[in-house]
Tab-separated table of C-alpha atoms in Angstrom:
chain	number	residue	atom	x	y	z
K	1	MET	CA	-3.429	-11.780	142.815
K	2	LYS	CA	-2.851	-10.696	146.358
K	3	PHE	CA	0.191	-8.493	146.876
K	4	SER	CA	0.609	-6.315	149.891
K	5	GLN	CA	1.335	-2.719	148.933
K	6	LYS	CA	4.887	-3.108	150.215
K	7	SER	CA	5.648	-6.364	148.376
K	8	LEU	CA	4.191	-5.019	145.101
K	9	PHE	CA	6.391	-1.952	145.458
K	10	LEU	CA	9.464	-4.103	146.131
K	11	ILE	CA	8.788	-6.118	142.974
K	12	LEU	CA	7.815	-3.306	140.632
K	13	LEU	CA	10.484	-0.816	141.700
K	14	PRO	CA	13.564	-2.815	140.627
K	15	ALA	CA	11.747	-4.124	137.536
K	16	ILE	CA	10.899	-0.612	136.391
K	17	LEU	CA	14.335	0.782	137.310
K	18	ILE	CA	16.041	-1.897	135.192
K	19	ARG	CA	13.745	-1.015	132.307
K	20	LEU	CA	14.395	2.709	132.688
K	21	PHE	CA	18.148	2.176	132.647
K	22	LEU	CA	17.952	0.093	129.484
K	23	MET	CA	15.551	2.555	127.849
K	24	PHE	CA	17.957	5.436	128.417
K	25	PHE	CA	21.266	3.723	127.683
K	26	THR	CA	20.793	1.227	124.841
K	27	TYR	CA	20.230	1.729	121.126
K	28	HIS	CA	19.765	-0.523	118.119
K	29	PRO	CA	19.307	0.735	114.519
K	30	ASP	CA	15.942	-1.052	114.222
K	31	LEU	CA	14.506	1.584	116.562
K	32	ALA	CA	15.645	4.266	114.122
K	33	GLY	CA	14.167	2.447	111.128
K	34	GLN	CA	10.769	2.042	112.749
K	35	SER	CA	10.789	5.605	114.099
K	36	LEU	CA	11.811	7.116	110.761
K	37	SER	CA	9.031	5.284	108.924
K	38	SER	CA	6.259	6.125	111.380
K	39	TYR	CA	7.438	9.743	111.467
K	40	PHE	CA	5.717	10.420	108.128
K	41	PHE	CA	2.305	9.552	109.540
K	42	ALA	CA	2.980	11.274	112.854
K	43	SER	CA	4.183	14.578	111.415
K	44	ASP	CA	2.711	14.741	107.888
K	45	ASN	CA	-0.302	12.393	108.104
K	46	ILE	CA	0.997	10.258	105.235
K	47	VAL	CA	-1.352	7.247	105.067
K	48	ASN	CA	0.245	5.019	102.395
K	49	ILE	CA	3.809	4.768	103.613
K	50	TYR	CA	4.708	2.097	101.062
K	51	ASP	CA	4.041	4.132	97.921
K	52	TYR	CA	5.308	7.278	99.634
K	53	LEU	CA	8.701	5.728	100.381
K	54	LEU	CA	8.982	4.375	96.857
K	55	LYS	CA	8.292	7.796	95.330
K	56	LEU	CA	10.776	9.729	97.458
K	57	SER	CA	13.346	11.709	95.518
K	58	PRO	CA	16.888	10.253	95.385
K	59	ASP	CA	17.932	13.484	97.121
K	60	HIS	CA	15.649	12.895	100.107
K	61	PRO	CA	17.781	12.412	103.232
K	62	LEU	CA	16.045	9.123	104.089
K	63	VAL	CA	16.930	7.727	100.661
K	64	LYS	CA	20.514	9.017	100.767
K	65	ASN	CA	21.288	7.927	104.311
K	66	PHE	CA	19.214	4.771	104.776
K	67	GLY	CA	17.523	3.662	101.575
K	68	VAL	CA	13.892	2.599	101.458
K	69	GLY	CA	14.020	-0.998	100.186
K	70	ASP	CA	13.487	-2.655	103.543
K	71	ILE	CA	13.341	0.147	106.087
K	72	PHE	CA	9.682	-0.651	106.716
K	73	ILE	CA	8.461	-4.188	106.032
K	74	TYR	CA	5.534	-4.401	108.433
K	75	PRO	CA	1.742	-4.354	107.975
K	76	PRO	CA	-0.132	-1.017	107.987
K	77	LEU	CA	-1.475	-1.309	111.539
K	78	THR	CA	2.098	-1.279	112.840
K	79	TYR	CA	2.809	1.898	110.923
K	80	PHE	CA	-0.285	3.666	112.223
K	81	THR	CA	0.221	2.503	115.808
K	82	LEU	CA	3.850	3.633	115.949
K	83	GLY	CA	2.810	6.896	114.294
K	84	ILE	CA	0.120	7.446	116.918
K	85	PHE	CA	2.711	6.810	119.625
K	86	GLN	CA	4.841	9.552	118.084
K	87	LYS	CA	1.880	11.922	117.882
K	88	LEU	CA	1.238	11.352	121.597
K	89	LEU	CA	4.910	12.021	122.323
K	90	SER	CA	5.116	15.103	120.104
K	91	PRO	CA	4.648	17.553	123.030
K	92	PHE	CA	8.047	16.311	124.227
K	93	ASN	CA	9.619	17.597	120.981
K	94	ILE	CA	10.842	14.282	119.566
K	95	TYR	CA	10.540	15.275	115.904
K	96	PRO	CA	13.851	17.209	115.752
K	97	PHE	CA	15.639	14.106	117.027
K	98	ILE	CA	14.065	11.928	114.314
K	99	GLN	CA	14.908	14.553	111.697
K	100	ASN	CA	18.535	14.579	112.854
K	101	VAL	CA	18.699	10.802	112.512
K	102	MET	CA	17.126	11.011	109.049
K	103	ASN	CA	19.691	13.625	108.017
K	104	GLY	CA	22.527	11.284	108.883
K	105	VAL	CA	23.707	12.985	112.051
K	106	ASN	CA	25.856	10.623	114.105
K	107	ILE	CA	23.320	9.377	116.627
K	108	TYR	CA	25.881	9.218	119.431
K	109	SER	CA	26.646	12.919	118.995
K	110	ILE	CA	23.046	14.049	119.512
K	111	SER	CA	22.857	15.865	122.844
K	112	ASP	CA	19.387	14.666	123.849
K	113	LEU	CA	19.925	11.088	122.698
K	114	ASN	CA	19.136	9.446	126.044
K	115	THR	CA	15.914	11.336	126.554
K	116	ASN	CA	14.641	10.519	123.073
K	117	LEU	CA	15.562	6.846	123.362
K	118	PHE	CA	13.535	6.780	126.556
K	119	LEU	CA	10.560	8.518	124.935
K	120	LEU	CA	10.494	6.288	121.844
K	121	LYS	CA	10.512	3.161	124.021
K	122	LEU	CA	8.101	4.528	126.625
K	123	PRO	CA	4.854	3.131	125.118
K	124	TYR	CA	6.318	-0.376	125.318
K	125	LEU	CA	6.775	-0.009	129.077
K	126	PHE	CA	3.018	0.214	129.636
K	127	ILE	CA	2.289	-2.636	127.226
K	128	ASP	CA	4.916	-4.805	128.904
K	129	LEU	CA	3.459	-4.203	132.372
K	130	LEU	CA	0.021	-5.010	130.975
K	131	VAL	CA	1.322	-8.355	129.682
K	132	ALA	CA	2.692	-9.115	133.161
K	133	TYR	CA	-0.744	-8.421	134.651
K	134	LEU	CA	-2.621	-10.432	132.014
K	135	LEU	CA	-0.412	-13.475	132.538
K	136	THR	CA	-1.627	-13.644	136.140
K	137	LYS	CA	-5.181	-14.069	134.822
K	138	LEU	CA	-4.245	-17.481	133.415
K	139	PHE	CA	-3.705	-18.997	136.878
K	140	GLN	CA	-5.901	-19.815	139.828
K	141	THR	CA	-3.682	-19.757	142.908
K	142	ASP	CA	-2.070	-16.658	144.348
K	143	LYS	CA	1.268	-18.445	144.425
K	144	GLN	CA	1.181	-19.104	140.688
K	145	LYS	CA	-0.046	-15.580	139.958
K	146	ARG	CA	2.824	-14.044	141.917
K	147	LEU	CA	5.344	-16.358	140.311
K	148	ILE	CA	4.328	-15.666	136.693
K	149	PHE	CA	4.202	-11.932	137.459
K	150	ILE	CA	7.748	-11.943	138.820
K	151	LEU	CA	9.113	-14.214	136.102
K	152	TRP	CA	7.785	-11.961	133.374
K	153	LEU	CA	9.054	-8.767	134.989
K	154	PHE	CA	12.597	-10.107	135.333
K	155	ASN	CA	13.004	-12.401	132.341
K	156	PRO	CA	16.017	-11.271	130.273
K	157	VAL	CA	14.404	-11.849	126.867
K	158	THR	CA	11.795	-9.163	127.486
K	159	LEU	CA	14.370	-6.762	128.889
K	160	TYR	CA	16.618	-7.341	125.879
K	161	THR	CA	14.038	-7.250	123.089
K	162	THR	CA	11.667	-4.558	124.299
K	163	PHE	CA	13.945	-2.199	126.184
K	164	CYS	CA	17.388	-2.708	124.603
K	165	LEU	CA	16.427	-3.230	120.971
K	166	GLY	CA	13.323	-1.072	121.373
K	167	VAL	CA	11.263	-3.021	118.854
K	168	PHE	CA	7.493	-3.433	118.842
K	169	ASP	CA	7.248	-7.255	119.157
K	170	ILE	CA	5.716	-6.822	122.602
K	171	ILE	CA	2.492	-5.682	120.855
K	172	PRO	CA	1.699	-8.956	119.011
K	173	VAL	CA	2.854	-10.821	122.129
K	174	LEU	CA	0.173	-8.951	124.067
K	175	PHE	CA	-2.499	-10.224	121.673
K	176	THR	CA	-1.326	-13.849	121.765
K	177	VAL	CA	-1.608	-13.716	125.557
K	178	LEU	CA	-5.070	-12.141	125.235
K	179	SER	CA	-6.005	-15.017	122.932
K	180	LEU	CA	-5.243	-17.453	125.755
K	181	ILE	CA	-7.330	-15.436	128.190
K	182	PHE	CA	-10.378	-15.634	125.922
K	183	LEU	CA	-9.812	-19.347	125.391
K	184	LYS	CA	-9.801	-19.748	129.146
K	185	LYS	CA	-13.155	-17.924	129.177
K	186	LYS	CA	-14.433	-20.477	126.611
K	187	ASN	CA	-14.676	-17.832	123.907
K	188	PRO	CA	-12.644	-19.130	120.929
K	189	ALA	CA	-14.089	-16.512	118.571
K	190	LEU	CA	-12.569	-13.675	120.587
K	191	GLY	CA	-9.410	-15.759	121.005
K	192	ALA	CA	-9.192	-15.951	117.219
K	193	LEU	CA	-9.857	-12.218	116.934
K	194	MET	CA	-6.899	-11.507	119.211
K	195	LEU	CA	-4.655	-13.637	117.007
K	196	GLY	CA	-5.877	-11.702	113.987
K	197	ILE	CA	-5.126	-8.353	115.596
K	198	GLY	CA	-1.681	-9.610	116.611
K	199	ALA	CA	-1.069	-10.762	113.033
K	200	ALA	CA	-2.009	-7.293	111.805
K	201	TYR	CA	1.219	-6.157	113.513
K	202	LYS	CA	3.423	-9.144	112.662
K	203	MET	CA	2.181	-12.092	110.664
K	204	TYR	CA	3.303	-14.931	112.949
K	205	PRO	CA	0.171	-15.164	115.212
K	206	ILE	CA	-1.945	-16.112	112.202
K	207	TYR	CA	-0.171	-19.498	112.128
K	208	LEU	CA	-1.801	-20.221	115.485
K	209	LEU	CA	-5.277	-19.713	114.042
K	210	PRO	CA	-5.610	-23.190	112.421
K	211	ILE	CA	-4.627	-24.810	115.722
K	212	LEU	CA	-7.258	-22.798	117.583
K	213	SER	CA	-9.994	-23.243	114.979
K	214	PHE	CA	-9.603	-26.988	114.488
K	215	ALA	CA	-9.509	-27.552	118.258
K	216	ASN	CA	-12.623	-25.452	118.911
K	217	SER	CA	-14.902	-26.234	115.970
K	218	LYS	CA	-17.899	-28.414	116.705
K	219	ASN	CA	-18.907	-28.362	113.060
K	220	PHE	CA	-18.007	-26.788	109.714
K	221	LYS	CA	-20.036	-23.661	110.497
K	222	ASP	CA	-18.015	-23.082	113.676
K	223	PHE	CA	-14.804	-23.636	111.730
K	224	ILE	CA	-15.705	-21.008	109.119
K	225	LYS	CA	-16.892	-18.547	111.764
K	226	ILE	CA	-13.762	-18.781	113.902
K	227	ASN	CA	-11.416	-18.492	110.940
K	228	PHE	CA	-13.326	-15.577	109.436
K	229	ILE	CA	-13.221	-13.690	112.739
K	230	GLY	CA	-9.508	-14.470	112.996
K	231	ILE	CA	-8.576	-13.143	109.567
K	232	LEU	CA	-10.967	-10.168	109.677
K	233	PRO	CA	-8.438	-7.757	111.275
K	234	LEU	CA	-5.917	-8.657	108.561
K	235	ILE	CA	-8.490	-8.052	105.834
K	236	LEU	CA	-9.690	-4.739	107.236
K	237	THR	CA	-6.238	-3.296	107.874
K	238	ASN	CA	-4.500	-4.553	104.729
K	239	LEU	CA	-7.193	-4.441	102.045
K	240	PRO	CA	-6.859	-0.682	101.344
K	241	PHE	CA	-3.211	-1.247	100.405
K	242	ILE	CA	-3.435	-4.522	98.524
K	243	GLY	CA	-3.333	-2.810	95.135
K	244	SER	CA	0.043	-1.241	95.896
K	245	SER	CA	3.008	-3.117	94.452
K	246	ALA	CA	5.240	-1.309	96.971
K	247	TYR	CA	3.101	-2.653	99.830
K	248	ARG	CA	3.230	-6.210	98.477
K	249	TYR	CA	6.991	-6.017	97.986
K	250	MET	CA	7.742	-4.632	101.453
K	251	VAL	CA	5.266	-6.571	103.609
K	252	PHE	CA	5.657	-9.917	101.838
K	253	SER	CA	9.428	-9.736	101.499
K	254	PRO	CA	11.552	-12.898	101.903
K	255	LYS	CA	12.117	-11.946	105.556
K	256	SER	CA	8.466	-12.767	106.231
K	257	GLN	CA	8.943	-16.285	104.859
K	258	LYS	CA	12.015	-17.430	106.778
K	259	MET	CA	10.218	-20.468	108.151
K	260	LEU	CA	10.055	-21.812	104.580
K	261	PHE	CA	13.779	-21.437	103.900
K	262	MET	CA	14.383	-24.998	105.138
K	263	GLU	CA	13.227	-27.312	102.368
K	264	TRP	CA	13.770	-31.021	101.735
K	265	MET	CA	14.140	-31.353	97.993
K	266	MET	CA	12.224	-34.082	96.174
K	267	THR	CA	13.273	-33.047	92.668
K	268	ASN	CA	15.363	-30.198	91.314
K	269	ALA	CA	12.285	-28.001	91.385
K	270	GLU	CA	10.014	-29.355	94.145
K	271	GLY	CA	10.384	-30.041	97.821
K	272	ILE	CA	8.573	-30.258	101.143
K	273	TYR	CA	8.828	-27.855	104.062
K	274	PRO	CA	9.554	-29.248	107.564
K	275	PHE	CA	7.759	-26.262	109.102
K	276	ILE	CA	4.540	-27.073	107.242
K	277	ILE	CA	4.849	-30.807	107.986
K	278	LEU	CA	5.284	-30.330	111.732
K	279	THR	CA	2.679	-27.584	112.001
K	280	THR	CA	0.194	-29.771	110.135
K	281	LEU	CA	0.826	-32.590	112.602
K	282	LEU	CA	0.214	-30.192	115.487
K	283	VAL	CA	-3.056	-28.994	113.919
K	284	ILE	CA	-4.218	-32.594	113.454
K	285	PHE	CA	-3.321	-33.406	117.053
K	286	ALA	CA	-5.264	-30.355	118.256
K	287	SER	CA	-8.315	-31.405	116.219
K	288	GLN	CA	-8.182	-34.928	117.677
K	289	LYS	CA	-7.460	-33.848	121.259
K	290	LYS	CA	-9.940	-31.035	121.723
K	291	ASP	CA	-10.345	-31.697	125.436
K	292	LEU	CA	-6.587	-31.463	125.894
K	293	PHE	CA	-6.430	-28.195	123.953
K	294	ALA	CA	-9.274	-26.772	126.030
K	295	LYS	CA	-7.338	-27.656	129.169
K	296	ILE	CA	-3.873	-26.426	128.121
K	297	PRO	CA	-4.032	-24.230	124.981
K	298	ALA	CA	-0.833	-22.453	126.057
K	299	GLN	CA	1.121	-25.666	125.555
K	300	PHE	CA	-0.120	-26.010	121.981
K	301	TYR	CA	0.998	-22.444	121.316
K	302	LEU	CA	4.331	-23.254	122.949
K	303	ILE	CA	4.861	-26.316	120.761
K	304	PHE	CA	4.132	-24.274	117.649
K	305	PHE	CA	6.900	-21.842	118.585
K	306	LEU	CA	9.279	-24.688	119.401
K	307	ILE	CA	8.654	-25.931	115.856
K	308	LEU	CA	9.080	-22.458	114.375
K	309	PHE	CA	12.407	-21.755	116.060
K	310	SER	CA	13.728	-25.241	115.351
K	311	VAL	CA	13.463	-24.853	111.566
K	312	THR	CA	13.953	-21.083	111.155
K	313	HIS	CA	16.999	-18.836	111.078
K	314	TYR	CA	15.253	-16.444	113.423
K	315	HIS	CA	16.158	-12.927	114.458
K	316	PRO	CA	17.012	-12.633	118.182
K	317	GLN	CA	14.020	-10.387	118.878
K	318	TRP	CA	11.648	-13.145	117.758
K	319	PHE	CA	12.393	-15.173	120.878
K	320	LEU	CA	10.080	-12.840	122.771
K	321	TRP	CA	7.195	-14.542	120.948
K	322	ILE	CA	7.752	-17.831	122.771
K	323	THR	CA	8.778	-16.404	126.151
K	324	PRO	CA	5.327	-16.059	127.802
K	325	PHE	CA	4.463	-19.650	126.889
K	326	ILE	CA	7.706	-21.030	128.303
K	327	LEU	CA	7.058	-19.152	131.545
K	328	ILE	CA	3.438	-20.356	131.642
K	329	ASP	CA	4.579	-23.958	131.257
K	330	LEU	CA	7.239	-23.578	133.956
K	331	VAL	CA	4.701	-22.254	136.452
K	332	MET	CA	1.941	-24.656	135.396
K	333	ASN	CA	4.167	-27.726	135.713
K	334	ASN	CA	6.178	-26.673	138.748
K	335	PHE	CA	9.420	-26.092	136.775
K	336	LYS	CA	9.450	-29.700	135.573
K	337	ASN	CA	11.364	-28.917	132.361
K	338	LEU	CA	13.488	-26.119	133.797
K	339	TRP	CA	16.816	-27.516	132.594
K	340	SER	CA	15.525	-28.055	129.092
K	341	TYR	CA	14.307	-24.467	128.896
K	342	LEU	CA	17.552	-23.171	130.382
K	343	SER	CA	19.415	-25.104	127.697
K	344	LEU	CA	17.289	-23.446	125.020
K	345	PHE	CA	18.041	-20.071	126.597
K	346	VAL	CA	21.805	-20.719	126.611
K	347	ILE	CA	21.630	-21.611	122.915
K	348	TYR	CA	19.613	-18.451	122.328
K	349	LEU	CA	22.306	-16.409	124.084
K	350	PHE	CA	24.955	-18.006	121.889
K	351	ILE	CA	22.941	-17.092	118.784
K	352	VAL	CA	22.515	-13.495	119.998
K	353	PHE	CA	26.228	-13.040	120.631
K	354	THR	CA	27.183	-14.527	117.275
K	355	PHE	CA	24.930	-12.160	115.331
K	356	GLU	CA	26.233	-8.688	114.448
K	357	ASN	CA	27.768	-6.613	117.225
K	358	SER	CA	24.876	-4.104	117.243
K	359	LEU	CA	22.671	-6.821	118.768
K	360	SER	CA	24.902	-7.407	121.773
K	361	VAL	CA	27.844	-5.318	122.990
K	362	GLY	CA	27.112	-2.527	120.517
K	363	LEU	CA	23.771	-1.833	122.207
K	364	PHE	CA	25.658	-0.030	124.965
K	365	ALA	CA	27.585	2.271	122.618
K	366	VAL	CA	25.282	4.976	124.002
K	367	ILE	CA	27.439	4.797	127.130
K	368	ASN	CA	30.736	4.261	125.289
K	369	PRO	CA	30.767	4.715	121.474
K	370	ASN	CA	33.963	2.652	121.299
K	371	LEU	CA	31.837	-0.440	121.886
K	372	ASN	CA	30.711	-0.052	118.283
K	373	GLN	CA	34.247	-0.963	117.219
K	374	PHE	CA	34.143	-4.410	118.803
K	375	SER	CA	34.587	-6.918	115.991
K	376	GLY	CA	31.994	-9.264	117.437
K	377	THR	CA	32.001	-12.608	119.226
K	378	ALA	CA	31.604	-14.504	115.954
K	379	ASN	CA	34.881	-13.098	114.637
K	380	LEU	CA	36.699	-14.129	117.812
K	381	ILE	CA	35.330	-17.673	117.632
K	382	SER	CA	36.165	-17.890	113.924
K	383	LYS	CA	39.855	-17.766	114.794
K	384	PHE	CA	39.526	-21.198	116.383
K	385	THR	CA	36.785	-23.005	114.478
K	386	ASP	CA	34.226	-22.672	111.696
K	387	ILE	CA	31.575	-20.423	113.247
K	388	PHE	CA	28.831	-21.578	110.874
K	389	THR	CA	29.389	-25.236	111.688
K	390	LEU	CA	29.297	-24.387	115.383
K	391	LYS	CA	26.092	-22.373	115.011
K	392	SER	CA	24.535	-25.227	113.041
K	393	LEU	CA	25.422	-27.638	115.846
K	394	PHE	CA	23.820	-25.346	118.420
K	395	ARG	CA	20.681	-24.992	116.315
K	396	SER	CA	20.526	-28.772	115.923
K	397	VAL	CA	20.677	-29.239	119.687
K	398	PHE	CA	17.925	-26.614	120.013
K	399	ALA	CA	15.770	-28.611	117.594
K	400	GLY	CA	16.449	-31.845	119.469
K	401	ILE	CA	15.480	-30.352	122.825
K	402	SER	CA	12.371	-28.854	121.236
K	403	LEU	CA	11.311	-32.237	119.873
K	404	TYR	CA	11.720	-33.760	123.318
K	405	LEU	CA	9.701	-30.972	124.947
K	406	SER	CA	6.941	-31.356	122.356
K	407	TYR	CA	6.833	-35.096	123.011
K	408	ASP	CA	6.755	-34.515	126.761
K	409	LEU	CA	3.992	-31.917	126.559
K	410	LEU	CA	1.697	-33.782	124.171
K	411	VAL	CA	2.469	-37.486	124.175
K	412	LYS	CA	4.257	-38.497	127.342
K	413	LYS	CA	1.835	-36.573	129.536
K	414	GLN	CA	-1.080	-38.437	127.983
K	415	THR	CA	0.386	-41.876	128.714
K	416	LYS	CA	0.655	-41.296	132.454
């Protein structure tokens, strides 16, 4: 990627300034939950957070002020990574801030709130910039490299999820992008390994592993090898905790199975899952069109996420998972499906603003605490129509557009 020093500066400066502003002046409670949990490893070297949380005294401030049932529902590698981030930040004296939050101090009354919000989000800034750089490695021409670099730096989903909410989803996103880079280098084993590492933070990348393995296996031995390499990070990082009932309860909570909530009933007790049906079809297509997968693996990943978000009541931060693949497709195909993707984004915005207020206007209560009192867009809309019917209509349109895009990417393109 060829940027003059001046043009690189002109791109990076506003991108970083926007991020810094959001890091200082936005807050979502998920940041507190993740910081409070990882604090025990960072400050006290607690290794098994799951059993530790379960055994806390009812008088412990975390139990009294937050509860421990679902404060930390992520795999162990997430816990250790966030804890290491805190250890690295400890010279900046962040522990008193976390202790104040744990003790139930009103977060908006803490004098050094802005500085600590910045510090807790700071590691994500470097990871995010790394993702921007890695995306350029997927393209050949300087024009495409510059375009994907700029699109990533200024796309609102990344700014919202990583720097407003302050959640760690950018880490598994990094590894799904790395998976594509190794596939481009004709190394599916390392591509699978990247998916496995990503899944060790959040489970969703592991669903991409069957697509990759079926599309890249020349024989049964290859298939076993690729899948074993892909699941190895999950085995190594989770096996020490598998005997803990607290671990199994927290990590495999219903929130981790949202894609299976949609079920078409066949009897009173049995049904079939649209997510599994559509994902199976995609895996079969990948196994039958190996040359196509080798040429455009990013589009297979993209279609998987279109399926996932079409049948799942997803959290707004999850949309970051699909964002790099939408941007890759836009650049790769010269913005051919721009209006379809913009339509998906508008629906996503509607979903964000009809969730709880803390995910939209309330994020900026750091600037004005009164914003926390806003009743929420959903309550305003409810005065005129049934909000759940309206949201269902929007989600249905999202699913319809996704089906069209999947057809365009896999079927229509092949008939030309």
